Coordinates of N, CA and C in Angstrom, one line a residue:
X1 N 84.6 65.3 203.8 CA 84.5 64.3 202.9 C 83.9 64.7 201.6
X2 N 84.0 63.9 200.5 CA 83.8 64.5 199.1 C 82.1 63.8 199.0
X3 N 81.6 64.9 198.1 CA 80.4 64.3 198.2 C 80.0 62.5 197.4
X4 N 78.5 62.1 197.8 CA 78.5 60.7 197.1 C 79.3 60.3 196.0
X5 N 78.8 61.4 195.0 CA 79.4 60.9 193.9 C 81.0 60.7 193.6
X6 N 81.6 61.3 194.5 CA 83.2 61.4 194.1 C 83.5 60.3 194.9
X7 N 82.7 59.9 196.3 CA 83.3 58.9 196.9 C 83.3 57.3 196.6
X8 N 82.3 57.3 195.9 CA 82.2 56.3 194.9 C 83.4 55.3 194.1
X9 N 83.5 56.2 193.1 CA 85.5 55.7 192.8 C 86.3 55.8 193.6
X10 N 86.7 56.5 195.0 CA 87.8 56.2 195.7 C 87.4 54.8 196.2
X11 N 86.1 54.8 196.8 CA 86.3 53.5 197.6 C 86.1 52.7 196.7
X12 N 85.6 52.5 195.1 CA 86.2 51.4 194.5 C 87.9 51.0 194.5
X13 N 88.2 52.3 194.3 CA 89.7 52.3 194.2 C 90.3 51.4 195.5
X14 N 89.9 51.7 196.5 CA 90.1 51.3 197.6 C 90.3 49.9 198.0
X15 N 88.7 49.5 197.5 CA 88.0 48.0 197.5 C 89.3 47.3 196.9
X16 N 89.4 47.4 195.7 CA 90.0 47.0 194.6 C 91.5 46.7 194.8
X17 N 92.3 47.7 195.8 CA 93.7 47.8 196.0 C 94.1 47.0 197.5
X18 N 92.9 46.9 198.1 CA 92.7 46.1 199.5 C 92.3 44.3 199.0
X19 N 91.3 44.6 198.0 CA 91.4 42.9 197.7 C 92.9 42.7 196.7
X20 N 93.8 43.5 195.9 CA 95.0 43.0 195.4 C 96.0 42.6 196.6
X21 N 95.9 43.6 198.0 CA 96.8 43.2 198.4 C 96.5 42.0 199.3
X22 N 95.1 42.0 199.8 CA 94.8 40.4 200.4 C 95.2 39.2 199.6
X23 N 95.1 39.3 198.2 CA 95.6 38.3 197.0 C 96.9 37.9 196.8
X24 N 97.6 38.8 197.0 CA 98.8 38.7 196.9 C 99.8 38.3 197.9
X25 N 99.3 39.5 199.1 CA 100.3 39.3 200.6 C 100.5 38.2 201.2
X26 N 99.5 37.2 201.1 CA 99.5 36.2 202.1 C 100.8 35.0 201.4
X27 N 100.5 34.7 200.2 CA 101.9 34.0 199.2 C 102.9 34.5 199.2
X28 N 103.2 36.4 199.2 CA 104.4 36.4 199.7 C 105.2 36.6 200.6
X29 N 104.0 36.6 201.8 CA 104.8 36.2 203.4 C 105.5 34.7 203.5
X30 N 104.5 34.3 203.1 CA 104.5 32.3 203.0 C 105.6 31.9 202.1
X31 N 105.7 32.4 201.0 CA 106.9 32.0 200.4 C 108.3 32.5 201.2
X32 N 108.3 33.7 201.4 CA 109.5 34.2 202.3 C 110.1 33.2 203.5
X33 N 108.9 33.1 204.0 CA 108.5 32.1 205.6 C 109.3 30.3 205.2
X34 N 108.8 30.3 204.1 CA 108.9 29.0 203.3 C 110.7 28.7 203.5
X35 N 110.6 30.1 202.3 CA 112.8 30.4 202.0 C 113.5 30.2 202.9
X36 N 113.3 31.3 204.4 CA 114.0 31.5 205.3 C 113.8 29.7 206.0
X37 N 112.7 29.2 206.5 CA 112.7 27.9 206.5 C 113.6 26.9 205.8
X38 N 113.6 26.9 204.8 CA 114.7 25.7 204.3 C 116.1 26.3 204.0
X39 N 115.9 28.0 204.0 CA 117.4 27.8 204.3 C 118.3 27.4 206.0
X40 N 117.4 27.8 207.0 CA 117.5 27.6 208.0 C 118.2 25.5 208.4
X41 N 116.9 24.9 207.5 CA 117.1 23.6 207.5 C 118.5 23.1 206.8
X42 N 118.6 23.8 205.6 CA 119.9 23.4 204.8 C 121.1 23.8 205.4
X43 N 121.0 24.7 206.9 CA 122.2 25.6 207.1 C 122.8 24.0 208.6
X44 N 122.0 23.9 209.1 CA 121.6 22.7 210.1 C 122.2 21.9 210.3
X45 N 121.4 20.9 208.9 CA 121.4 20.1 208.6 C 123.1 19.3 208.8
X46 N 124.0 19.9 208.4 CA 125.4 19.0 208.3 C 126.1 19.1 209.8
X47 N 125.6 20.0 210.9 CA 125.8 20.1 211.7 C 124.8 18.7 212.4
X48 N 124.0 18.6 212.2 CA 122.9 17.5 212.6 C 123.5 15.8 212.0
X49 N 124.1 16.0 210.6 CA 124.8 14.7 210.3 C 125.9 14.5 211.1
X50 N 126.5 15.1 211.2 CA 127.8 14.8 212.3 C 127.6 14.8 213.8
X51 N 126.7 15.1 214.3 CA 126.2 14.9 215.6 C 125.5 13.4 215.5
X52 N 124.5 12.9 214.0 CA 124.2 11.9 214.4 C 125.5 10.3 214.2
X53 N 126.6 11.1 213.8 CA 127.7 9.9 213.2 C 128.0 10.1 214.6
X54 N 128.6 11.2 215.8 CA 129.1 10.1 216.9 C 128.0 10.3 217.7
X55 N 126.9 10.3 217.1 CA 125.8 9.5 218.5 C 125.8 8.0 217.8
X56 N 125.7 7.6 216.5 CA 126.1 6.3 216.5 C 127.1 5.5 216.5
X57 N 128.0 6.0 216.0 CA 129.5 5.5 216.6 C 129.7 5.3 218.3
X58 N 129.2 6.3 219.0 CA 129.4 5.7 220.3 C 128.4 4.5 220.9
X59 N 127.3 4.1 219.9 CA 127.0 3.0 220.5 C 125.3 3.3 220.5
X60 N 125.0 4.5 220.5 CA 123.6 4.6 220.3 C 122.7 4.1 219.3
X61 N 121.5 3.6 219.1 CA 120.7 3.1 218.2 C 120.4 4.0 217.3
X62 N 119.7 4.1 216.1 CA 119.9 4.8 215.4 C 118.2 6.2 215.6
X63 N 117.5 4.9 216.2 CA 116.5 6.0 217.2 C 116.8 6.6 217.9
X64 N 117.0 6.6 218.8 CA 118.4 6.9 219.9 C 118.9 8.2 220.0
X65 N 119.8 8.0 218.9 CA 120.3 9.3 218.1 C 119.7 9.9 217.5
X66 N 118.7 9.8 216.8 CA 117.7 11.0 216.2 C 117.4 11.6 217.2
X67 N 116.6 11.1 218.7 CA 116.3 11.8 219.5 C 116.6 12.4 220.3
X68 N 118.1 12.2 220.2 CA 119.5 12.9 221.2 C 119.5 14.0 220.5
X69 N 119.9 13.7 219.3 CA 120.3 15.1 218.3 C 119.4 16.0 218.0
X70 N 118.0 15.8 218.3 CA 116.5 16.8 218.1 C 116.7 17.6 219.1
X71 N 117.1 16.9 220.9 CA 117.0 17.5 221.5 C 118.7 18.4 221.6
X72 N 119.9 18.0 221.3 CA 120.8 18.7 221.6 C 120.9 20.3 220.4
X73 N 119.8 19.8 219.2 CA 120.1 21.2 218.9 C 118.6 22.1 218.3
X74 N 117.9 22.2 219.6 CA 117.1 23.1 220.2 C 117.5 24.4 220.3
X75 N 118.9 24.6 220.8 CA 119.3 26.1 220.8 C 119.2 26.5 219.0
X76 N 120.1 25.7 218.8 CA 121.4 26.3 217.6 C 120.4 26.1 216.4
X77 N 120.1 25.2 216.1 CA 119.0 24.9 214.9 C 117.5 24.4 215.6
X78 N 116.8 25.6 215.8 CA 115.2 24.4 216.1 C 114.5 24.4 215.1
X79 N 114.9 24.8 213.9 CA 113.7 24.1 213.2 C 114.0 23.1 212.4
X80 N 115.1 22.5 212.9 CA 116.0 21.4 212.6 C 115.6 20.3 213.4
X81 N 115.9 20.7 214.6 CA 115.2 20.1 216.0 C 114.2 20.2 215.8
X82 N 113.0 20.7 215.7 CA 111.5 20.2 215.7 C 111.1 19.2 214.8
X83 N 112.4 18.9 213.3 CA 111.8 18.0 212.5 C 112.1 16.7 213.2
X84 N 113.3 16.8 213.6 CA 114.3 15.3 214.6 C 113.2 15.2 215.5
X85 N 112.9 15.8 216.2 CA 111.9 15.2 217.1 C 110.3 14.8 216.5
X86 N 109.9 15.5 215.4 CA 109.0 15.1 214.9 C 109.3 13.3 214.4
X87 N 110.2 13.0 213.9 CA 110.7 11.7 213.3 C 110.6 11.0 214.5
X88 N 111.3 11.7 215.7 CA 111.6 10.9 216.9 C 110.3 10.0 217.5
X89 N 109.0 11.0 217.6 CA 107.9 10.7 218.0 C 107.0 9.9 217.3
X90 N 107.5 10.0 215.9 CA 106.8 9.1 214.9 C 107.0 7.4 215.1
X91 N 108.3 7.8 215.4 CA 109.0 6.3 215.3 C 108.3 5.6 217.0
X92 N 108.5 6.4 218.1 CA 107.3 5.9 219.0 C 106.5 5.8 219.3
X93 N 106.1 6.2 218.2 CA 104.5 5.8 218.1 C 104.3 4.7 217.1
X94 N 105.1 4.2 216.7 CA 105.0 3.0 216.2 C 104.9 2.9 214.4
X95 N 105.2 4.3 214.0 CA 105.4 4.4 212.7 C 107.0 3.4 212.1
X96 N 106.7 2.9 211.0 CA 108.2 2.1 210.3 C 109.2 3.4 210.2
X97 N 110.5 2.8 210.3 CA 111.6 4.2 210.4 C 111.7 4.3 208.9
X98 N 111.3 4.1 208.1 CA 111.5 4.0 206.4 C 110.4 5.2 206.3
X99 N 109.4 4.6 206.9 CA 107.7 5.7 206.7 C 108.4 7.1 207.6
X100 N 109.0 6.8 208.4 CA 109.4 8.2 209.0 C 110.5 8.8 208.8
X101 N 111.0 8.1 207.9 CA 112.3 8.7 207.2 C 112.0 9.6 205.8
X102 N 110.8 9.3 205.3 CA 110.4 9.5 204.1 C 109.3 10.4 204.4
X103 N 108.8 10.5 205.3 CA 108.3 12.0 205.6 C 109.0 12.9 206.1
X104 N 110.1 12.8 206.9 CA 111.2 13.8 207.3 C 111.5 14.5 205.9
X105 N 111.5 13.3 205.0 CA 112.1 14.5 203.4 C 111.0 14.9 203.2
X106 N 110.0 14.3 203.0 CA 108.6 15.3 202.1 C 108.4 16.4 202.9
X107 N 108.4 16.6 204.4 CA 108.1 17.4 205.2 C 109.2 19.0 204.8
X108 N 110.8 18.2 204.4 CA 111.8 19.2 205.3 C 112.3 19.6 203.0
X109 N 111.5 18.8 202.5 CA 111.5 18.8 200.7 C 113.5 19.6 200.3
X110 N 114.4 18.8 201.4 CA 115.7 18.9 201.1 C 116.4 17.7 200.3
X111 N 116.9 17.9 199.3 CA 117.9 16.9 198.5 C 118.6 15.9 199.2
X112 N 119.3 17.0 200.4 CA 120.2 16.1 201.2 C 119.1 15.1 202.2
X113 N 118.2 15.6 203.0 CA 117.5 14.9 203.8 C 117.3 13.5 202.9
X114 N 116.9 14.2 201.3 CA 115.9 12.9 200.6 C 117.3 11.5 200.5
X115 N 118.5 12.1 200.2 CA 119.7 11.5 200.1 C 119.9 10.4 201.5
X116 N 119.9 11.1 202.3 CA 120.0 10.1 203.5 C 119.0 9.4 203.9
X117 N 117.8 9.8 203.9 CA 116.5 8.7 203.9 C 117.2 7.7 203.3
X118 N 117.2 8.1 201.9 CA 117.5 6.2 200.7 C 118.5 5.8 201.6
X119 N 119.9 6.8 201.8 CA 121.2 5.7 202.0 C 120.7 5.1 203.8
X120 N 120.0 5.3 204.7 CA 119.4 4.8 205.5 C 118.7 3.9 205.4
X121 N 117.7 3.6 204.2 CA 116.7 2.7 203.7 C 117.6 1.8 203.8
X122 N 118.6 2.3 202.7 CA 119.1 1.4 201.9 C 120.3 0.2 202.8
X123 N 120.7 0.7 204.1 CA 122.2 0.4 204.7 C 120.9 -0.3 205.8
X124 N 120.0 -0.4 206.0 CA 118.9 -1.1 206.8 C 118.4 -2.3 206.4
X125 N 118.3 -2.2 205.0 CA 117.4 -3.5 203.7 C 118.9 -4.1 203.7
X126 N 119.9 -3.6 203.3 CA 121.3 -4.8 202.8 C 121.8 -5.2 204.1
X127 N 121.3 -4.5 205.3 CA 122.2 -4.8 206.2 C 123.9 -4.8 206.5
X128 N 124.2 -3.4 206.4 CA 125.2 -2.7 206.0 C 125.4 -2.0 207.2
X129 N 126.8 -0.9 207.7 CA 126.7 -0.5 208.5 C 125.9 0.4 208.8
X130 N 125.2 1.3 209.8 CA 124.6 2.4 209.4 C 125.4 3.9 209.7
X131 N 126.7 3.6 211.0 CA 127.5 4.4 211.1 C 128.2 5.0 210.0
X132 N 128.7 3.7 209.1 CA 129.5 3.9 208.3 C 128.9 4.5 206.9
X133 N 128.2 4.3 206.8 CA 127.0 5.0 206.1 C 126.6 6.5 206.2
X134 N 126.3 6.7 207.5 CA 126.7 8.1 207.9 C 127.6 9.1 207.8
X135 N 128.9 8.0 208.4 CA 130.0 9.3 208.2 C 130.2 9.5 206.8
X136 N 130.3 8.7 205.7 CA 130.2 9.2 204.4 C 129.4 10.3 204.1
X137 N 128.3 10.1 204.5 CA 127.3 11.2 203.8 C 127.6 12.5 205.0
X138 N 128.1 12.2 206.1 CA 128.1 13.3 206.4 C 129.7 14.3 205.8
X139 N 130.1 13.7 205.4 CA 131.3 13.7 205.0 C 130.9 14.7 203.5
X140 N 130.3 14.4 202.8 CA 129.7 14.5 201.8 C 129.0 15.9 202.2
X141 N 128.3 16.3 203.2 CA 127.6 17.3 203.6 C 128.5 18.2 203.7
X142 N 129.4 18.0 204.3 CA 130.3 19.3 204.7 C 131.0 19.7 203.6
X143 N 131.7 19.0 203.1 CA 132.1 19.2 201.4 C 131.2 20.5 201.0
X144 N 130.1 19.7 200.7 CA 128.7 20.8 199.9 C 128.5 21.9 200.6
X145 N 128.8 22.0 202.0 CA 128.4 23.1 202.7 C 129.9 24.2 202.3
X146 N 130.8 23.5 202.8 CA 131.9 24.5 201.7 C 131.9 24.6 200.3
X147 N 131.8 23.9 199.5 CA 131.7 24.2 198.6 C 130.5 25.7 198.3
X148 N 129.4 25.7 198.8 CA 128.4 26.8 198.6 C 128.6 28.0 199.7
X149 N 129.8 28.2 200.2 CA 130.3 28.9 201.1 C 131.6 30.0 199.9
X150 N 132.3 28.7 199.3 CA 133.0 29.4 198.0 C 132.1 29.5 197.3
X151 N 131.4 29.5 196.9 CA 130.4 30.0 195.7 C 129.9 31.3 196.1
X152 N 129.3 31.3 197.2 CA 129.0 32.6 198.1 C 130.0 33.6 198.2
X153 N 131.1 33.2 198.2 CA 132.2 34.1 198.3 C 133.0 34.5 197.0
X154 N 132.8 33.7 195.5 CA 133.1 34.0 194.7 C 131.9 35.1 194.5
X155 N 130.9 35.0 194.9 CA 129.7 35.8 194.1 C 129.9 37.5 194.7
X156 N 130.7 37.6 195.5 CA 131.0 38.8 196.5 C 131.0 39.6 195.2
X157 N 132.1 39.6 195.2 CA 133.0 40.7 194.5 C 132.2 41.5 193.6
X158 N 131.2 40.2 192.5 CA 130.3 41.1 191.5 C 129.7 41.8 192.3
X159 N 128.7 41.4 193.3 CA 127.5 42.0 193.9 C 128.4 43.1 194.7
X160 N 129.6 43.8 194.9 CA 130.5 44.8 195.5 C 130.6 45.7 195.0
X161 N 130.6 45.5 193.2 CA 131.2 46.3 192.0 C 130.2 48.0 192.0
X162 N 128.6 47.5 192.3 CA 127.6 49.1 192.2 C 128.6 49.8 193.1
X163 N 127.8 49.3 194.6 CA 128.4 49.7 195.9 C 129.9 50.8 195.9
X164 N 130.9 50.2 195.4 CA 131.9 50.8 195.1 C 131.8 51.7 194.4
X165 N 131.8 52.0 193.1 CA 131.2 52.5 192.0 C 130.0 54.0 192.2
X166 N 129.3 53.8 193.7 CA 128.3 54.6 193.4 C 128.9 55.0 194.7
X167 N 129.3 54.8 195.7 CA 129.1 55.3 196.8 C 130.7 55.6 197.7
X168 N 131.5 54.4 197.0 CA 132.7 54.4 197.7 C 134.3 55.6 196.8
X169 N 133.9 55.1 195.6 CA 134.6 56.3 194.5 C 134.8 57.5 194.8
X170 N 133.2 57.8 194.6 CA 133.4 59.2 194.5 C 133.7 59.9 196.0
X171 N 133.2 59.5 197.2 CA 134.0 60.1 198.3 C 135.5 60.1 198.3
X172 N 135.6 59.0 197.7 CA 137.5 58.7 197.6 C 138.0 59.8 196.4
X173 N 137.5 60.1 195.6 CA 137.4 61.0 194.5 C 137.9 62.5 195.1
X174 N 136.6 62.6 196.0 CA 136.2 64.2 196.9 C 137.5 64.0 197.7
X175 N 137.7 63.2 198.6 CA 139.0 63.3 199.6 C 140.5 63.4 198.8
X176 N 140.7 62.7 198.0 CA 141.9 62.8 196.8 C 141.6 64.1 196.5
X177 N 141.1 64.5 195.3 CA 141.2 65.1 194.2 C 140.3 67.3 194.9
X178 N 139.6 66.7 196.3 CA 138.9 67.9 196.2 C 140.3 69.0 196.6
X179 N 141.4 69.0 197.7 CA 141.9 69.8 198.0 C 143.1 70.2 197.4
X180 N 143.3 69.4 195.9 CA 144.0 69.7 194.8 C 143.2 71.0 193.7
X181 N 141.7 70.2 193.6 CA 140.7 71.5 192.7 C 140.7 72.8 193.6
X182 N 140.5 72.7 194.5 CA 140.6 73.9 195.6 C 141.8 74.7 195.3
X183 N 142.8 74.1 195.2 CA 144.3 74.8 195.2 C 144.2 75.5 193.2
X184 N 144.4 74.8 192.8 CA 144.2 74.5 191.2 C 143.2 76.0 191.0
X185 N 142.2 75.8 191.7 CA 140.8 76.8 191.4 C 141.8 78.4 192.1
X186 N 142.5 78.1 193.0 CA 142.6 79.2 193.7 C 143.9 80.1 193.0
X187 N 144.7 79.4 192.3 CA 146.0 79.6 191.5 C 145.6 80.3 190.4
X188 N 144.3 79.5 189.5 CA 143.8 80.5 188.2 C 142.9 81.7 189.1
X189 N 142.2 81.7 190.1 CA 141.8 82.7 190.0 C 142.6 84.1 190.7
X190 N 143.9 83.8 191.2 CA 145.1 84.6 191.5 C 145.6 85.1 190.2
X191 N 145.6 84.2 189.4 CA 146.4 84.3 187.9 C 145.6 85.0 186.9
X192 N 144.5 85.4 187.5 CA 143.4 86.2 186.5 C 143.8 87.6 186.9
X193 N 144.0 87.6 188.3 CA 143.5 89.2 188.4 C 144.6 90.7 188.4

């Protein structure tokens, strides 16, 4: 090891690059954690609207159904299912389904969740269907989930263009063009001597 005096500045250096990365690392695991979270939720979600239209169409309450659909998609979406049952448990425990509708969005902070809260509020206060209510919006969900599926798929092509460009060309270049240079290279150097 280097004597006192040299070791001095490394381990400030050290100190210094150990508290940046304590400062930093923990917000950008959490934010990642955050992303992959609500994309997970947003991916779900319209699968979860149409499970809850024929758990109510067939007759189910609309409690009922939240708690059917928390539990039937455990496999496929749970962190979808952990919020459905979170709501589920709220509601028996005796929380209002408005109050537990409106933390499901603050909790799951999705546009769509916040969307069907109101149109739930709202088809509950007018006394309106709630099925029917549903299949619109879930109707509406699927839409959006294709629609951002073509968006996704128009965006290909740019994000294709390096890739090609850097990696796919020029092998296609070498396979074309190399055993023509070869021939070409071997003709002038016949033709020289």
């Amino acid at each position: 090891w280097p004597t006192t005096a040299r070791r001095t500045p490394m381990i400030a250096i050290l100190v210094s690059f150990g508290g940046l990365v304590g400062l930093y690392l923990p917000d950008f695991i959490i934010s990642r954690k955050a992303k992959k979270r609500t994309l997970a939720l947003e991916e779900g979600f319209p699968d979860a609207m149409d499970m809850l239209v024929v758990c109510v169409e067939a007759g189910l309450g609309l409690d009922a159904a939240i708690q059917r659909v928390g539990k039937e998609l455990i496999v496929s979406h749970p962190e979808l299912s952990t919020e459905l049952n979170l709501v589920s448990l709220e509601l028996r425990a005796g929380k209002g389904r408005a109050a537990a509708l409106r933390s499901l969005a603050d909790r799951t902070t999705l546009d769509d969740v916040r969307s069907l809260t109101s149109i739930l509020i709202q088809a509950e206060h007018f006394g309106t269907s709630v099925a029917e209510a549903l299949r619109q919006h879930s109707t509406e969900m699927r839409t959006l989930r294709l629609q951002r599926a073509k968006e996704r798929a128009a965006k290909l092509p740019v994000k294709m263009i390096f890739p090609i460009i850097f990696f796919i060309f020029p092998s296609l270049f070498l396979v074309v063009l190399g055993p023509s240079a070869v021939r070409i290279f071997l003709a002038f150097s016949e033709g020289f001597k």
